[in-house]
Short mmCIF file of C-alpha atoms and ligand atoms in Angstrom, two decimals:
data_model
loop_
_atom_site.label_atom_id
_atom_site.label_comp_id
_atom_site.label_asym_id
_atom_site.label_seq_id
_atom_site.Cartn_x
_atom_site.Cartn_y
_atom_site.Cartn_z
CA UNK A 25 106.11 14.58 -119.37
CA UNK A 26 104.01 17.27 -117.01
CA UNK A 27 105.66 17.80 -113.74
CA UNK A 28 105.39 15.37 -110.98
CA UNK A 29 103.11 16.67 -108.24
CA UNK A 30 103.62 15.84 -104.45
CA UNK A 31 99.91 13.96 -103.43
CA UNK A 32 99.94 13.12 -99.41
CA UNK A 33 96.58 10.85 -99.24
CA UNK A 34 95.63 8.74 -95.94
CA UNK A 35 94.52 5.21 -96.73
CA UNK A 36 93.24 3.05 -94.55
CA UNK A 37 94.60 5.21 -91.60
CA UNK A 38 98.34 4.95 -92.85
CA UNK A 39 99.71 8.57 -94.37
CA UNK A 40 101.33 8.12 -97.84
CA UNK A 41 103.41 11.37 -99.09
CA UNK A 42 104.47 10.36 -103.00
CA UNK A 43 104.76 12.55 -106.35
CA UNK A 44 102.67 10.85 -109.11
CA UNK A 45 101.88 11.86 -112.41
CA UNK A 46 98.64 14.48 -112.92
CA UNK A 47 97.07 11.48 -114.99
CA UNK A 48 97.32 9.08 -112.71
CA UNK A 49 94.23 7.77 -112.09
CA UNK A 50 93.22 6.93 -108.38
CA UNK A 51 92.35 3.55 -108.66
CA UNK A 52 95.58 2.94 -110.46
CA UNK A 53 97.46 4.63 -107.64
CA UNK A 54 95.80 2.10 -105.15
CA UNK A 55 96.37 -1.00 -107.09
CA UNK A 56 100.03 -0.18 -108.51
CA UNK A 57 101.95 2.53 -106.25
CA UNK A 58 100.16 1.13 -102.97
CA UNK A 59 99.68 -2.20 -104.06
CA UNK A 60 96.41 -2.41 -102.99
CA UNK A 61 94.64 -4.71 -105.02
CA UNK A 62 91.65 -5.21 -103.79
CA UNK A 63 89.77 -2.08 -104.84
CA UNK A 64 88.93 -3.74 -108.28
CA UNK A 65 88.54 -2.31 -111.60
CA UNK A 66 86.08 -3.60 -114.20
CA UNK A 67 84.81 -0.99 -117.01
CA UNK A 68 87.17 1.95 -115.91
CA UNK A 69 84.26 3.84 -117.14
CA UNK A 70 82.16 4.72 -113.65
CA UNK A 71 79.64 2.46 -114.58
CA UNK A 72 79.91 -0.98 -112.74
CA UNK A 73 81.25 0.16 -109.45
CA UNK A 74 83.88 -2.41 -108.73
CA UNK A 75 86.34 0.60 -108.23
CA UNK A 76 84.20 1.78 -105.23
CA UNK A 77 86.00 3.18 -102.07
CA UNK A 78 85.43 5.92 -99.56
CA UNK A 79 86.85 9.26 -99.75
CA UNK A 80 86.17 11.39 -96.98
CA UNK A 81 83.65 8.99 -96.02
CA UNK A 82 81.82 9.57 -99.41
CA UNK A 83 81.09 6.20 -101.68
CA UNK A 84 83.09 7.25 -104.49
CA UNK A 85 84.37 5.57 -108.27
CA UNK A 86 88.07 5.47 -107.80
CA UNK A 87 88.35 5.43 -111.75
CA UNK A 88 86.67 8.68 -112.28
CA UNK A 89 89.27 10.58 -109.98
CA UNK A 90 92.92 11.46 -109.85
CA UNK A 91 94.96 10.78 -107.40
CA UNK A 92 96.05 14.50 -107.07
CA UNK A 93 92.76 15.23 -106.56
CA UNK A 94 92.56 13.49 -103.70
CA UNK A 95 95.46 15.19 -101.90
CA UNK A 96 94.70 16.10 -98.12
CA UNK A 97 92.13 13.52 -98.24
CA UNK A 98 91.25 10.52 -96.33
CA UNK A 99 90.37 6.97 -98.55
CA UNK A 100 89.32 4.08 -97.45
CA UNK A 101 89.27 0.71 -98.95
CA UNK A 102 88.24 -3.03 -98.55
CA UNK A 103 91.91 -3.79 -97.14
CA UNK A 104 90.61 -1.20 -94.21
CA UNK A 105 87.24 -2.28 -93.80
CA UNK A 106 88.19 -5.23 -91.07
CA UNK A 107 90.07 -2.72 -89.28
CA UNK A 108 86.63 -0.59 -88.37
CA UNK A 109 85.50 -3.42 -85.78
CA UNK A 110 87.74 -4.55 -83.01
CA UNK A 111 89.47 -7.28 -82.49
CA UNK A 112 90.05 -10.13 -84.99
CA UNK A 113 86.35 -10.45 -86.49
CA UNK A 114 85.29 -9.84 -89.82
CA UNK A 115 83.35 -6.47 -90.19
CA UNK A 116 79.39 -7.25 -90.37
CA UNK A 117 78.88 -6.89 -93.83
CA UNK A 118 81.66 -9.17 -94.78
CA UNK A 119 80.40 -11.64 -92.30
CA UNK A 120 76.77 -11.00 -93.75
CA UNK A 121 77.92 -11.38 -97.32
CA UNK A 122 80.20 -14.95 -96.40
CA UNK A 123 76.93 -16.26 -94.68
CA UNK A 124 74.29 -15.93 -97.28
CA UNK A 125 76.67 -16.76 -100.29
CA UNK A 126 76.64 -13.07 -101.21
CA UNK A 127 79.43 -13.69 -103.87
CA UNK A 128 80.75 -16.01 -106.54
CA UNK A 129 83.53 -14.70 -107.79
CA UNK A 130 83.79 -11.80 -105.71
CA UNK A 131 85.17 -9.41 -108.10
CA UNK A 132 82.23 -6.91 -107.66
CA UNK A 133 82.14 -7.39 -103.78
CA UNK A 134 84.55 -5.35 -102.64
CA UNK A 135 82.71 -2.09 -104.50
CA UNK A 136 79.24 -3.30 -103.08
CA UNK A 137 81.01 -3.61 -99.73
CA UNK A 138 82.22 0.00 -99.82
CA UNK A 139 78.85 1.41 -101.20
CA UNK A 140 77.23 -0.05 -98.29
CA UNK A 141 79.03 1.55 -95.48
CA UNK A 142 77.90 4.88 -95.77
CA UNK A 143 74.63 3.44 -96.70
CA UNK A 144 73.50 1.53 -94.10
CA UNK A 145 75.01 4.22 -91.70
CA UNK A 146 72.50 6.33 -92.74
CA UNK A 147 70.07 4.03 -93.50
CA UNK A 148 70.01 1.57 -90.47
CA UNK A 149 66.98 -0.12 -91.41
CA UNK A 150 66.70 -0.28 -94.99
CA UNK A 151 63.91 -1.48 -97.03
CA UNK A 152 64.62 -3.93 -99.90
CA UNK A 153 63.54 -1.40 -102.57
CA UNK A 154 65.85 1.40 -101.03
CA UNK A 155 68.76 -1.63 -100.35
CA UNK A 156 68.24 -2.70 -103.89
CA UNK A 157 67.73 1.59 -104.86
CA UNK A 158 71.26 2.02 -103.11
CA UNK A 159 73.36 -0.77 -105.19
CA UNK A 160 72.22 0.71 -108.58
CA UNK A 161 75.06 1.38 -109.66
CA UNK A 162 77.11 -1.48 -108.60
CA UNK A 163 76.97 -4.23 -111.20
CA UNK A 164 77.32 -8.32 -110.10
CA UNK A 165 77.80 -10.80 -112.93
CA UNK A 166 77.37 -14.13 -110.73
CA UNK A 167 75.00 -13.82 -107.92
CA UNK A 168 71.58 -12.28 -109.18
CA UNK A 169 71.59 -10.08 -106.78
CA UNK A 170 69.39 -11.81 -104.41
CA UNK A 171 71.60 -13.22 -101.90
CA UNK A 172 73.68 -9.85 -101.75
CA UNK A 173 70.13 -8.18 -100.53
CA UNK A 174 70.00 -10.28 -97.73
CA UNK A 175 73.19 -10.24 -96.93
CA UNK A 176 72.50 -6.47 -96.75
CA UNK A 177 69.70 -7.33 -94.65
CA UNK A 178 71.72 -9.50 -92.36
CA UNK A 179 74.48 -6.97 -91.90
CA UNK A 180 72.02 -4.07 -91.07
CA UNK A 181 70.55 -6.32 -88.14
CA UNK A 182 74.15 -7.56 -86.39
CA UNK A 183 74.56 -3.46 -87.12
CA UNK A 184 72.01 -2.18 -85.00
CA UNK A 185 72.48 -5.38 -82.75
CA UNK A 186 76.40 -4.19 -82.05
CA UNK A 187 75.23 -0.85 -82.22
CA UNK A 188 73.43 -1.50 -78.53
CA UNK B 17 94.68 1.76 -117.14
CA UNK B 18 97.38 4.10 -118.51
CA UNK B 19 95.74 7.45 -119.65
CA UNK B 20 98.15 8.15 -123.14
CA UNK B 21 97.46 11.50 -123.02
CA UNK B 22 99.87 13.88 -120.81
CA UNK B 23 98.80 17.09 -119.31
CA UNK B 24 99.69 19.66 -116.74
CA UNK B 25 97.34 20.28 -113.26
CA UNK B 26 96.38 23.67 -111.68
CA UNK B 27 94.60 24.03 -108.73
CA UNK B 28 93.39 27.76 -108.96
CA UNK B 29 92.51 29.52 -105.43
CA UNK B 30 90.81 32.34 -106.78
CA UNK B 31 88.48 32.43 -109.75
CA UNK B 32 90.82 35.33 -111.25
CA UNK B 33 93.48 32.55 -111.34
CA UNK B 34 91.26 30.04 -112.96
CA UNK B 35 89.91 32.43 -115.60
CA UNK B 36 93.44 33.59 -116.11
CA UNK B 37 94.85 29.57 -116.73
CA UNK B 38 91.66 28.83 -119.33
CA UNK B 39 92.64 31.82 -121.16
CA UNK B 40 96.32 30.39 -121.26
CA UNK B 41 95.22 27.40 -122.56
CA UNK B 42 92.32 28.28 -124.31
CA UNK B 43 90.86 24.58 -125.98
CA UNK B 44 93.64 22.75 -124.46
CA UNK B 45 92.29 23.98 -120.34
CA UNK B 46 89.93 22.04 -119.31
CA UNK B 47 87.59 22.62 -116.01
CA UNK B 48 88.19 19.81 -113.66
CA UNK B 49 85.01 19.91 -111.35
CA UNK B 50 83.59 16.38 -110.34
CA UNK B 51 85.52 14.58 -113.31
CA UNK B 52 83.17 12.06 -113.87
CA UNK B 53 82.46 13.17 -117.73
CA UNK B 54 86.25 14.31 -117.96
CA UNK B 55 87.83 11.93 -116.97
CA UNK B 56 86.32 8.99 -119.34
CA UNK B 57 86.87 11.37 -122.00
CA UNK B 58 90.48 11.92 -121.53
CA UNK B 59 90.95 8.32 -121.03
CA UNK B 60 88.90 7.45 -124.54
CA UNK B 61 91.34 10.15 -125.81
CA UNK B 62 87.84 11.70 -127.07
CA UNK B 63 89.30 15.15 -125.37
CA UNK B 64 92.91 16.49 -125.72
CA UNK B 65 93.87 18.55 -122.64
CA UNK B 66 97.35 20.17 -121.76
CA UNK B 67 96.06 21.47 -118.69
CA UNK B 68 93.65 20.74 -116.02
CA UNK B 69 92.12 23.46 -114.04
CA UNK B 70 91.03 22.14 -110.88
CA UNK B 71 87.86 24.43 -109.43
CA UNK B 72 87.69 22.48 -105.97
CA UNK B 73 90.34 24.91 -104.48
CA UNK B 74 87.98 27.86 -105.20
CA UNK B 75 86.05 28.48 -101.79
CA UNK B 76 84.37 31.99 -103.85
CA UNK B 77 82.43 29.13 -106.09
CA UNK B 78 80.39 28.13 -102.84
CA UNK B 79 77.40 25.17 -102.99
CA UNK B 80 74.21 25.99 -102.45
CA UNK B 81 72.96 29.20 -101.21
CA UNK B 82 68.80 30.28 -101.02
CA UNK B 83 68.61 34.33 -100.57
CA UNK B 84 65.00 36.82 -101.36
CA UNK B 85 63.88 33.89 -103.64
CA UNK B 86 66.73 33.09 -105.53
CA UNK B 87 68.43 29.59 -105.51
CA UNK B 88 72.38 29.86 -106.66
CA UNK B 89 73.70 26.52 -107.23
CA UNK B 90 77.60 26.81 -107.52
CA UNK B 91 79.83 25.33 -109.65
CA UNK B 92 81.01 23.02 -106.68
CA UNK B 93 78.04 22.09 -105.63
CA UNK B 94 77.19 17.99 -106.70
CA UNK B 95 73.67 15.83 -107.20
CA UNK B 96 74.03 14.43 -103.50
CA UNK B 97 73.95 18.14 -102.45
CA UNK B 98 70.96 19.10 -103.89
CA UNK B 99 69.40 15.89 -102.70
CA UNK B 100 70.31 16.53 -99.27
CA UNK B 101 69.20 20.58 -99.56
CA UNK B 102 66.31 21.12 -97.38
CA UNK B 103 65.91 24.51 -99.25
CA UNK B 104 66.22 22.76 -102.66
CA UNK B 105 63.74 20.35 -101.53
CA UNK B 106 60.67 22.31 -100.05
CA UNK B 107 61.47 25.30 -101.96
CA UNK B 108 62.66 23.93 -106.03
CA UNK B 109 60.74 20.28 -105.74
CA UNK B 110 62.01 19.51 -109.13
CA UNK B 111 65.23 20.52 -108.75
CA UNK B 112 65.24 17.90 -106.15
CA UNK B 113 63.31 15.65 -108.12
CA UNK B 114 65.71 14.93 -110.92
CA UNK B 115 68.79 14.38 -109.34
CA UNK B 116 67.24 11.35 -107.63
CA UNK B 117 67.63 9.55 -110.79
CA UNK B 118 71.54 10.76 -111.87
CA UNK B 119 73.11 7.76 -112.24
CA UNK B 120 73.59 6.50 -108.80
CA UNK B 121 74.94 6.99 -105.46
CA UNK B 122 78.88 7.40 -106.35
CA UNK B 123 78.76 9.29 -109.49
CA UNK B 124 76.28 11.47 -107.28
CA UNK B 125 78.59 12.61 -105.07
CA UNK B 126 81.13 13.58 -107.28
CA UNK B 127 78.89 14.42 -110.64
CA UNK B 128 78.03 18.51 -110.29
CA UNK B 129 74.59 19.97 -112.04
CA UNK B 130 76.93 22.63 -113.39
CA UNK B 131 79.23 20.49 -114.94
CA UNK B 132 76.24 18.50 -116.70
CA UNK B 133 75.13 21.88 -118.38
CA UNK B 134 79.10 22.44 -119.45
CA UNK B 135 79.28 19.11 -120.83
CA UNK B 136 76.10 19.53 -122.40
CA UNK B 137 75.11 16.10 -123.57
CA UNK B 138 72.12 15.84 -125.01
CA UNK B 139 70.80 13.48 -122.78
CA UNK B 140 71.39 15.97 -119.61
CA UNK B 141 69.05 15.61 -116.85
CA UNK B 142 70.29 19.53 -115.73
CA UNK B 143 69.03 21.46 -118.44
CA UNK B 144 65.58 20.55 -118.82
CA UNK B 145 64.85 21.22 -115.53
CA UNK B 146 66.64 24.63 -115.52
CA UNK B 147 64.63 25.31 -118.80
CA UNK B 148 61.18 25.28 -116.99
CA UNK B 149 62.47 27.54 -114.45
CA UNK B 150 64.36 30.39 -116.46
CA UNK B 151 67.37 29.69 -114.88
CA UNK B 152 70.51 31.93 -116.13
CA UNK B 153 74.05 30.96 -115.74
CA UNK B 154 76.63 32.68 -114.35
CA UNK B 155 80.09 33.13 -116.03
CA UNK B 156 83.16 34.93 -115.61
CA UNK B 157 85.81 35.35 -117.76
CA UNK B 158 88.57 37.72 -119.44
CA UNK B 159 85.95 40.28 -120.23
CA UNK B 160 84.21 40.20 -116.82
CA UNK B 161 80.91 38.42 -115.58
CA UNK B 162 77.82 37.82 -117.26
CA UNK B 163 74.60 35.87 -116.81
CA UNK B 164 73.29 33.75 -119.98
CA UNK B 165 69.31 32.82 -120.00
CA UNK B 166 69.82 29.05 -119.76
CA UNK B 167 67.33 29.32 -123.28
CA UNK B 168 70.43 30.59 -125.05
CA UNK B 169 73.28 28.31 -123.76
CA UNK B 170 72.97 24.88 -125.23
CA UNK B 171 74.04 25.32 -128.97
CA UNK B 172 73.98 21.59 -129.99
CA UNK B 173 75.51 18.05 -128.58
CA UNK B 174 78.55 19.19 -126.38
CA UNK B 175 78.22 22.53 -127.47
CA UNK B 176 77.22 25.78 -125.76
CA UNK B 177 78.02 29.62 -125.65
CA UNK B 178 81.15 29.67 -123.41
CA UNK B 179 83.58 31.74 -124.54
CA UNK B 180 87.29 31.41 -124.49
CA UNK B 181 88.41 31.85 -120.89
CA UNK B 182 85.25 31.97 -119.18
CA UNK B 183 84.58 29.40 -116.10
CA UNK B 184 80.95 28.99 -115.05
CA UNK B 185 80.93 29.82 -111.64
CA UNK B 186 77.36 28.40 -110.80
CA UNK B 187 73.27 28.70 -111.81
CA UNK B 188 71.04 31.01 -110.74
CA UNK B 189 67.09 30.04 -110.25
CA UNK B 190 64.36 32.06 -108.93
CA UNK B 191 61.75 30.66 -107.18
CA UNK B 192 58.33 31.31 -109.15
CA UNK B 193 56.25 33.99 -107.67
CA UNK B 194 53.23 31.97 -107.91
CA UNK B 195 52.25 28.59 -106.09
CA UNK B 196 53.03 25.84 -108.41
CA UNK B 197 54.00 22.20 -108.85
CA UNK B 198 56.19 20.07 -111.42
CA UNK B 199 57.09 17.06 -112.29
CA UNK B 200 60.08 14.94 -113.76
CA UNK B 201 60.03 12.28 -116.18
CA UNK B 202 62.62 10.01 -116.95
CA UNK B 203 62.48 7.08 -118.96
CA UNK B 204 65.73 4.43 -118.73
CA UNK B 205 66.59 1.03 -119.36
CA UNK B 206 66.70 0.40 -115.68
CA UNK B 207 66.47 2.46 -112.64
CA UNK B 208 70.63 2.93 -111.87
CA UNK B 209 73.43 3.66 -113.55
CA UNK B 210 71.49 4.41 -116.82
CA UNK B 211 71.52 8.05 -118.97
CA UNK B 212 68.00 9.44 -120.44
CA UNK B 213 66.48 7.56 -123.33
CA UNK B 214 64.06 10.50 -122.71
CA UNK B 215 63.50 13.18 -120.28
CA UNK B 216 60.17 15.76 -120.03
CA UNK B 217 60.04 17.94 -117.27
CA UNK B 218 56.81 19.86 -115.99
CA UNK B 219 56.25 22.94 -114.07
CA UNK B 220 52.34 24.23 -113.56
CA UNK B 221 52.04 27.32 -111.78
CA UNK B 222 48.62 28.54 -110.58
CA UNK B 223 46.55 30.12 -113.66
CA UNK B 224 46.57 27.43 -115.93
CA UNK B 225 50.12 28.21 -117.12
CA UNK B 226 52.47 25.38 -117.94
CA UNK B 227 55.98 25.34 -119.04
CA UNK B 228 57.63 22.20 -120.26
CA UNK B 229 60.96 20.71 -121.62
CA UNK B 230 62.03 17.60 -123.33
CA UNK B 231 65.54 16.20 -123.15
CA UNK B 232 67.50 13.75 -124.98
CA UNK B 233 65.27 14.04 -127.96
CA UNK B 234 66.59 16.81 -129.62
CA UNK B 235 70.55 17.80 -130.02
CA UNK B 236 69.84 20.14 -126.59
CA UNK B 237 67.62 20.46 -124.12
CA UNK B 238 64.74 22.10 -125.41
CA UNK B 239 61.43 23.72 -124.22
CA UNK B 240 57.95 22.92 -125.57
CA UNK B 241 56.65 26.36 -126.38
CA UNK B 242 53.71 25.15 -128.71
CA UNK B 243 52.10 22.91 -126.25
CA UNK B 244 52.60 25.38 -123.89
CA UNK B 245 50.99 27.51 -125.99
CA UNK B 246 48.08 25.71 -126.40
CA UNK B 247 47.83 24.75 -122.62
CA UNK B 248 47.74 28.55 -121.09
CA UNK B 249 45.36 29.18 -119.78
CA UNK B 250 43.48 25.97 -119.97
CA UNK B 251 42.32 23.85 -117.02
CA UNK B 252 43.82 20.28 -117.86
CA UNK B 253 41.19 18.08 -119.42
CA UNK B 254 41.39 14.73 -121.22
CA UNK B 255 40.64 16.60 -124.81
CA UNK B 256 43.52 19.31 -123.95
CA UNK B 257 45.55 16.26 -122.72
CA UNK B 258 45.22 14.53 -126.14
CA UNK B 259 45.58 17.81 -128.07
CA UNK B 260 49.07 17.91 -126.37
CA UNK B 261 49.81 14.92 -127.13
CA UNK B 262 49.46 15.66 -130.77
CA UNK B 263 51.84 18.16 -130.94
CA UNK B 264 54.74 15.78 -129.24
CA UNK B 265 56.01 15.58 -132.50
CA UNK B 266 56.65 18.65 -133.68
CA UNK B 267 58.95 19.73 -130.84
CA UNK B 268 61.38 16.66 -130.86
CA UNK B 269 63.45 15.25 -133.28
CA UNK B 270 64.68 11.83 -131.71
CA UNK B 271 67.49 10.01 -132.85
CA UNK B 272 67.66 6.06 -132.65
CA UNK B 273 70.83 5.16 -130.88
CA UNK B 274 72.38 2.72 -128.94
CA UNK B 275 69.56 3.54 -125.85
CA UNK B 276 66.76 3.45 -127.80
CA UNK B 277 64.80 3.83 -131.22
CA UNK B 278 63.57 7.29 -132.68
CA UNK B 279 60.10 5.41 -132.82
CA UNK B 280 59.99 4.81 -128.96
CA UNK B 281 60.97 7.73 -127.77
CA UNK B 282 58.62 9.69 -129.24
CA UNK B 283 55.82 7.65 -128.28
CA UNK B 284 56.82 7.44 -124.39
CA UNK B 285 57.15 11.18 -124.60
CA UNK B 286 53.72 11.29 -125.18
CA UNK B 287 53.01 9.09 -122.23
CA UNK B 288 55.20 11.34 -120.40
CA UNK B 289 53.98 14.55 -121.19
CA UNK B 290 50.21 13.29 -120.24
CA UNK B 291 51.71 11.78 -116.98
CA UNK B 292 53.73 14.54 -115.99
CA UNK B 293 51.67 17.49 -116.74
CA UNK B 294 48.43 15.31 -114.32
CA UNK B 295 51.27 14.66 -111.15
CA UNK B 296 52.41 18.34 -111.87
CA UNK B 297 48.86 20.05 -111.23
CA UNK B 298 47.71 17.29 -108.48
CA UNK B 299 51.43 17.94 -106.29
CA UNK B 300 50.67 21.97 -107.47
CA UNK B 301 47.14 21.14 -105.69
CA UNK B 302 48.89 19.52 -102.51
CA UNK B 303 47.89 16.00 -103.97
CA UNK B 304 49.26 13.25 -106.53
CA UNK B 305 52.61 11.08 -106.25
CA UNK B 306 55.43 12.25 -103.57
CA UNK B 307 58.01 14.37 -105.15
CA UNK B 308 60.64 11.37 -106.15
CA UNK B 309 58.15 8.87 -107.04
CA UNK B 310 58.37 7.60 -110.61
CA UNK B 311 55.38 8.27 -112.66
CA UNK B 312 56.51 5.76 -115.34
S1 FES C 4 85.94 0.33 -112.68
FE1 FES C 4 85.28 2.17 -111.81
S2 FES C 4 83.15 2.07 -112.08
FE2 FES C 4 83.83 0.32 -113.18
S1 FES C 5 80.27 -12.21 -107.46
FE1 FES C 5 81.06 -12.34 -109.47
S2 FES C 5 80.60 -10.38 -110.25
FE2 FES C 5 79.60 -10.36 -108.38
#
């Protein structure tokens, strides 16, 4: 077995110092050594996007990295997304996606979630085309997409509105 | 999921270092860039590594840097860079153009241009579009650096001229000394996560000359030196157009595969060619579509 290497990755604003395998796969590291099971994996192939989290702020596919790549770096994921708005309300977008039914079985929501941040930060006012341009590469099985657009809508208005 | 496989990880700091680990290795180092083609493959068990030479802790390899005319893209350097390159935009439109339609947002930030041309798929969106331009690549290895006309580095599907020990440290493209304007075509199941069912890239430069590549019809990236041929030196009209057109077949040799049928692709590379060499000349004339804008 290749050496163990010593990883020390931030998640969700909590430092974690552990020595995992070189072929340990980040999204595995999240879902088995953190036990963090809500950044969800579907094709494990950087296709459907269920994997999605942010590293360094960057929309990445957590299946398409190692974790020793990520070393030094910040992550986060859906279990932190609550934590970026004060007080004991839902962040925006997961208000936006409960109101306009903007998941079924919600296994692709928390990827769309975390491709959305960074989107709509720089992207306050989105058109559909560049909403619908931006989740490309996040696939939904249930919903048809529709209602997660204007839950994307939704969420970019209470945005700008908290924004004020 | 498990990767079977077991393998050491290096994180280089210097490109000595690297170069020095790949010739350790030899086929069993693999460059670690973005991982977005690696890492599938190792998982797949379609590649056998027993080491992993990570290039991100090489600050020598740089991102994108614009200097007397020449664009060097660096090994480091990803999609969502060049996309967000002011220099890249205004100064290589279709440099900027294509990466607009890699995959999508988070493979772009992680997928590099340079790692496309190492991985060399066919169906690589990179080496067309460094075709038209005469870009060279830039290696280093045991026997010291060179510089390899991208013409001469594809050698077939996942195959190119990299030696034993040598680590691409990035591309090198020079801005065309005459005003010009280009265009890329890509036609895919849907716009997103999708590879090329078939790629043709334009570049007309004032003078009536025209350069032009096809990709993912062919086992490399390839340039279309007959039509271009016939089109120096012309002014684009409707019979030149269709002239063109006729010769579409005698550059590609489409496969039918999983994306698509031999038979389509080589007709929609005929649309493509007529589409892209018109929005080439009209943006090359300060008209036609916005660089980004589809033309099919
Ligand atoms: S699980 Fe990572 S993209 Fe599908
Ligand atoms: S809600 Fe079921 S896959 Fe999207």
């Amino acid at each position: 077995m290749a050496d163990l290497v010593a990883v020390s990755i931030t998640v969700n604003g909590k430092l974690y110092e552990k020595a995992v395998e070189p072929r340990l796969l980040l999204s595995d590291f999240l879902r088995h050594e953190l036990r963090l099971t809500g950044t969800h994996v579907g094709c494990e192939h950087g296709v459907c996007g269920a994997c999605t989290i942010l590293l360094d702020g960057k929309a990445v596919r957590s299946c398409l990295i190692f974790t020793i790549q990520a070393t030094g770096q910040e992550i986060l994921t859906i279990e932190g997304l609550a934590d970026l708005v004060e007080g004991p309300a839902w962040h925006p977008l997961q208000e936006a996606f409960r109101e306009t039914h903007g998941l079924q079985c919600g296994f692709c929501t928390p990827g769309f979630l975390m491709t959305l941040i960074p989107f709509l930060e720089e992207n306050p006012d989105p058109t559909e085309e560049e909403i619908r341009e931006a989740l490309s590469g996040n696939l939904c099985r249930c919903t048809g997409y529709q209602n997660i657009v204007k839950a994307v809508r939704m969420a970019a208005t209470a945005l700008k509105e908290g924004a004020k | 999921m498990i990767i079977v496989q077991d393998f050491e990880y290096f994180k280089p700091e210097s490109i000595e270092e690297a170069v020095g680990l790949l010739s350790k290795y030899g086929d069993g180092g693999r460059v670690l860039a973005g991982g977005t083609d690696l890492v599938s493959l190792l998982a797949d068990g379609a590649v056998q590594a027993e080491a992993l030479v990570d290039i991100k802790g090489i600050s020598a390899l740089g991102d994108i840097a614009f200097e007397n005319g020449v664009l060097t893209i660096g090994s480091l350097a990803t999609f969502s860079d060049l996309i967000a390159s002011d220099v890249v935009k205004s100064e290589f439109p279709l440099t900027w153009e294509m990466p607009l339609t890699v995959a999508s947002v988070g493979i772009r930030n992680r997928a590099t241009p340079v790692g496309n041309i190492c991985s060399a798929v066919p169906c690589c969106d990179t080496g067309p579009i460094l075709l038209v331009y005469d870009a060279e690549v830039l290696v280093t290895g045991p026997g010291g650096d060179r510089s390899v006309p991208i013409a001469d580095w594809f050698v077939g599907p996942r195959q190119t001229v990299r030696g034993p020990g040598e680590l691409v440290t990035g591309v090198r493209v020079t801005k065309p000394g005459k005003k010009h304007g280009g265009c890329f075509v890509k036609l895919r199941r849907y716009k997103g996560e999708d590879l090329a069912q078939a790629s043709v890239s334009v570049l007309a430069l004032e003078g009536n000359e025209y350069r032009i590549s096809f990709g993912s019809v062919a086992p490399k990236p390839i340039r279309g030196t007959r039509i271009e041929a016939l089109l120096n030196g012309y002014d684009l009209t409707d019979k030149l157009l269709k002239k063109a057109v006729d010769l579409v077949d005698g550059e590609i040799s489409p496969i039918t595969d999983i994306r698509a049928t031999a038979e389509y692709r080589s007709h929609m590379c005929k649309v493509m060619l007529k589409r892209g060499l018109r929005a080439a000349v009209d943006r090359m004339n300060g008209g036609g579509p916005a660089y980004g804008t589809e033309v099919i």
